[in-house]
Amino acid sequence: MIPGKDVATFFNLRTGRVACCSRNPTGAFHAASEKITGVQLPIQPLETLVCYWRIKEGYEGKLSIWGEFPTFASLGRVCLYGSPSLEYPGLIKVAVHSGNPCDPDKRPWGSGVMMDEMKEWIEGRFCGLVDSTEPVMKQSCMYSMTPDEDFVIDFLGGEFGKNVVLGAGFSGHGFKMAPVIGKILTELAVDGQTNEVDLKHFRIGRFNASSKL
């Protein structure tokens, strides 16, 4: 760790390259890297809630991963996502894919967004199998949203050239991609390139048509 910073720094002793990664899994502390590198990324931290709802008695198995209930998303008026009961038996995860802008160093620990709409959605979609009165458990977390909601995976460029590899702005859907993202960042740091994906979709410079990064 760099003293006084929220950024973990990893050095490749063979190539001399540096791979930087936020200490927060969602990257909401990416602003600390700006203080170190001078590169500003258009990433907005959002505070959001992950909610777990009680499955009504007798239906726990049907809505569990063992009952082959799927991971799901709804992209209607309210964007929601969820997964079958697993980590907390008898509870199913349903949450809104959104949040309130926040300063990650001064989080308000708010009550979430669109809670009434989420309750209405749960009642309608699960047809009474899930108690939509109130979530049993709420976990506050953060998103790091880019303007296009895609990742930033790139060399930092500028005076750092290819000596610094950056992964940030995962926009609330980076966790499930962690294995392949880790592999890509490792290859960039070790080999200076990757064959896993065309990085043009994730370059820093996509946010500025005139950028040379």
XYZ file of N, CA and C in Angstrom, residues 95-167:
219
model
N -32.106 -6.411 -5.732
C -31.628 -5.059 -5.493
C -31.797 -4.209 -6.747
N -31.781 -2.905 -6.557
C -31.863 -1.952 -7.663
C -30.456 -1.678 -8.190
N -30.323 -1.727 -9.510
C -29.028 -1.432 -10.135
C -28.913 0.077 -10.345
N -28.719 0.769 -9.231
C -28.597 2.222 -9.259
C -28.186 2.664 -7.862
N -28.078 3.964 -7.661
C -27.714 4.464 -6.346
C -27.646 5.968 -6.337
N -27.245 6.524 -5.206
C -27.112 7.965 -5.049
C -25.648 8.375 -5.129
N -25.336 9.434 -5.897
C -23.953 9.925 -5.939
C -23.452 10.224 -4.537
N -22.191 9.909 -4.272
C -21.657 10.114 -2.934
C -20.164 10.381 -2.980
N -19.661 10.915 -1.884
C -18.226 11.024 -1.646
C -17.841 9.769 -0.874
N -16.998 8.903 -1.433
C -16.687 7.638 -0.745
C -16.032 7.827 0.614
N -15.446 8.994 0.861
C -14.833 9.254 2.157
C -15.820 9.838 3.165
N -17.029 10.216 2.679
C -18.042 10.810 3.558
C -19.410 10.226 3.193
N -19.498 8.920 3.287
C -20.731 8.254 2.875
C -21.900 8.609 3.787
N -23.083 8.870 3.221
C -24.245 9.217 4.054
C -24.928 8.007 4.670
N -24.577 6.787 4.193
C -25.222 5.565 4.674
C -26.738 5.721 4.592
N -27.188 6.034 3.366
C -28.593 6.324 3.136
C -29.465 5.089 3.069
N -30.746 5.337 2.791
C -31.759 4.265 2.824
C -31.965 3.619 1.462
N -31.165 3.975 0.468
C -31.289 3.347 -0.834
C -32.204 4.118 -1.764
N -32.321 3.626 -2.998
C -33.152 4.294 -4.001
C -34.245 3.349 -4.480
N -35.378 3.926 -4.823
C -36.488 3.201 -5.448
C -36.940 1.997 -4.624
N -36.968 2.136 -3.321
C -37.371 1.020 -2.468
C -38.839 0.652 -2.691
N -39.708 1.651 -2.830
C -41.131 1.359 -3.034
C -41.343 0.631 -4.358
N -40.634 1.078 -5.396
C -40.756 0.425 -6.698
C -40.245 -1.013 -6.645
N -39.192 -1.243 -5.864
C -38.660 -2.594 -5.739
C -39.650 -3.502 -4.997
N -40.273 -2.998 -3.956
C -41.268 -3.778 -3.227
C -42.435 -4.162 -4.142
N -42.866 -3.199 -4.957
C -43.963 -3.454 -5.886
C -43.564 -4.516 -6.917
N -42.320 -4.423 -7.405
C -41.831 -5.393 -8.391
C -41.780 -6.799 -7.792
N -41.266 -6.921 -6.576
C -41.157 -8.227 -5.920
C -42.534 -8.845 -5.711
N -43.480 -8.036 -5.267
C -44.824 -8.544 -5.030
C -45.452 -9.035 -6.335
N -45.232 -8.289 -7.417
C -45.831 -8.658 -8.689
C -45.161 -9.847 -9.351
N -43.843 -9.889 -9.326
C -43.117 -10.941 -10.043
C -43.095 -12.262 -9.291
N -43.031 -12.205 -7.974
C -42.952 -13.445 -7.198
C -44.315 -13.921 -6.717
N -45.350 -13.181 -7.078
C -46.739 -13.632 -6.827
C -46.972 -14.055 -5.380
N -46.415 -13.306 -4.445
C -46.648 -13.580 -3.034
C -45.745 -14.613 -2.410
N -44.791 -15.174 -3.165
C -43.885 -16.181 -2.602
C -42.778 -15.560 -1.756
N -42.576 -14.239 -1.916
C -41.539 -13.521 -1.169
C -42.199 -12.374 -0.418
N -41.835 -12.206 0.843
C -42.381 -11.126 1.662
C -41.783 -9.801 1.195
N -42.615 -8.969 0.576
C -42.143 -7.710 0.016
C -42.318 -6.529 0.966
N -42.699 -6.802 2.200
C -42.950 -5.716 3.151
C -41.706 -4.882 3.398
N -40.595 -5.566 3.647
C -39.327 -4.888 3.952
C -38.206 -5.923 3.833
N -37.050 -5.528 3.303
C -35.948 -6.489 3.256
C -35.494 -6.873 4.668
N -35.129 -8.132 4.826
C -34.644 -8.613 6.119
C -33.243 -8.069 6.399
N -32.471 -7.914 5.347
C -31.087 -7.477 5.496
C -30.743 -6.488 4.395
N -30.013 -5.424 4.764
C -29.530 -4.439 3.797
C -28.024 -4.290 3.960
N -27.313 -4.375 2.844
C -25.861 -4.187 2.867
C -25.510 -2.989 1.998
N -24.945 -1.969 2.623
C -24.566 -0.774 1.885
C -23.238 -1.000 1.172
N -23.200 -0.658 -0.106
C -21.958 -0.794 -0.862
C -21.886 0.339 -1.877
N -20.846 0.328 -2.709
C -20.666 1.396 -3.676
C -20.417 0.863 -5.076
N -20.921 1.592 -6.042
C -20.598 1.398 -7.446
C -19.592 2.479 -7.847
N -18.820 2.210 -8.877
C -17.989 3.244 -9.498
C -18.410 3.321 -10.957
N -19.276 4.283 -11.290
C -19.950 4.331 -12.573
C -19.185 5.165 -13.594
N -18.937 4.581 -14.754
C -18.406 5.337 -15.877
C -19.588 5.845 -16.711
N -19.377 6.836 -17.572
C -20.489 7.368 -18.372
C -21.180 6.315 -19.229
N -20.432 5.329 -19.738
C -21.037 4.284 -20.570
C -21.246 2.973 -19.815
N -20.970 2.970 -18.512
C -21.137 1.814 -17.628
C -20.281 0.624 -18.057
N -19.183 0.891 -18.765
C -18.214 -0.146 -19.086
C -16.933 0.079 -18.287
N -16.088 -0.941 -18.258
C -14.888 -0.921 -17.435
C -13.817 0.003 -18.021
N -12.862 0.354 -17.180
C -11.623 0.986 -17.624
C -10.502 -0.011 -17.373
N -9.926 -0.527 -18.446
C -8.796 -1.451 -18.371
C -7.777 -0.962 -19.390
N -6.655 -0.450 -18.906
C -5.742 0.204 -19.835
C -4.406 0.465 -19.155
N -3.425 0.812 -19.979
C -2.194 1.396 -19.454
C -2.492 2.855 -19.132
N -1.895 3.359 -18.074
C -2.197 4.720 -17.650
C -1.725 5.736 -18.684
N -0.636 5.453 -19.376
C -0.167 6.334 -20.431
C 0.501 7.590 -19.890
N 0.572 8.610 -20.753
C 1.222 9.852 -20.343
C 2.661 9.617 -19.948
N 3.104 10.251 -18.895
C 4.486 10.097 -18.432
C 4.770 8.698 -17.903
N 3.686 7.926 -17.611
C 3.868 6.577 -17.078
C 3.928 5.520 -18.179
N 3.504 5.904 -19.394
C 3.557 4.972 -20.503
C 2.849 3.668 -20.184
N 3.543 2.552 -20.412
C 2.992 1.229 -20.122
C 3.520 0.666 -18.807
N 4.036 1.530 -17.969
C 4.576 1.076 -16.687
C 3.513 0.971 -15.598
N 2.321 1.521 -15.863
C 1.230 1.434 -14.890
C -0.004 0.884 -15.588
N -0.577 -0.179 -15.019
C -1.791 -0.796 -15.552
C -2.950 -0.443 -14.627
N -4.070 -0.036 -15.208
C -5.199 0.442 -14.423
C -6.449 -0.390 -14.691
N -7.140 -0.775 -13.618
C -8.451 -1.410 -13.721
C -9.401 -0.661 -12.798
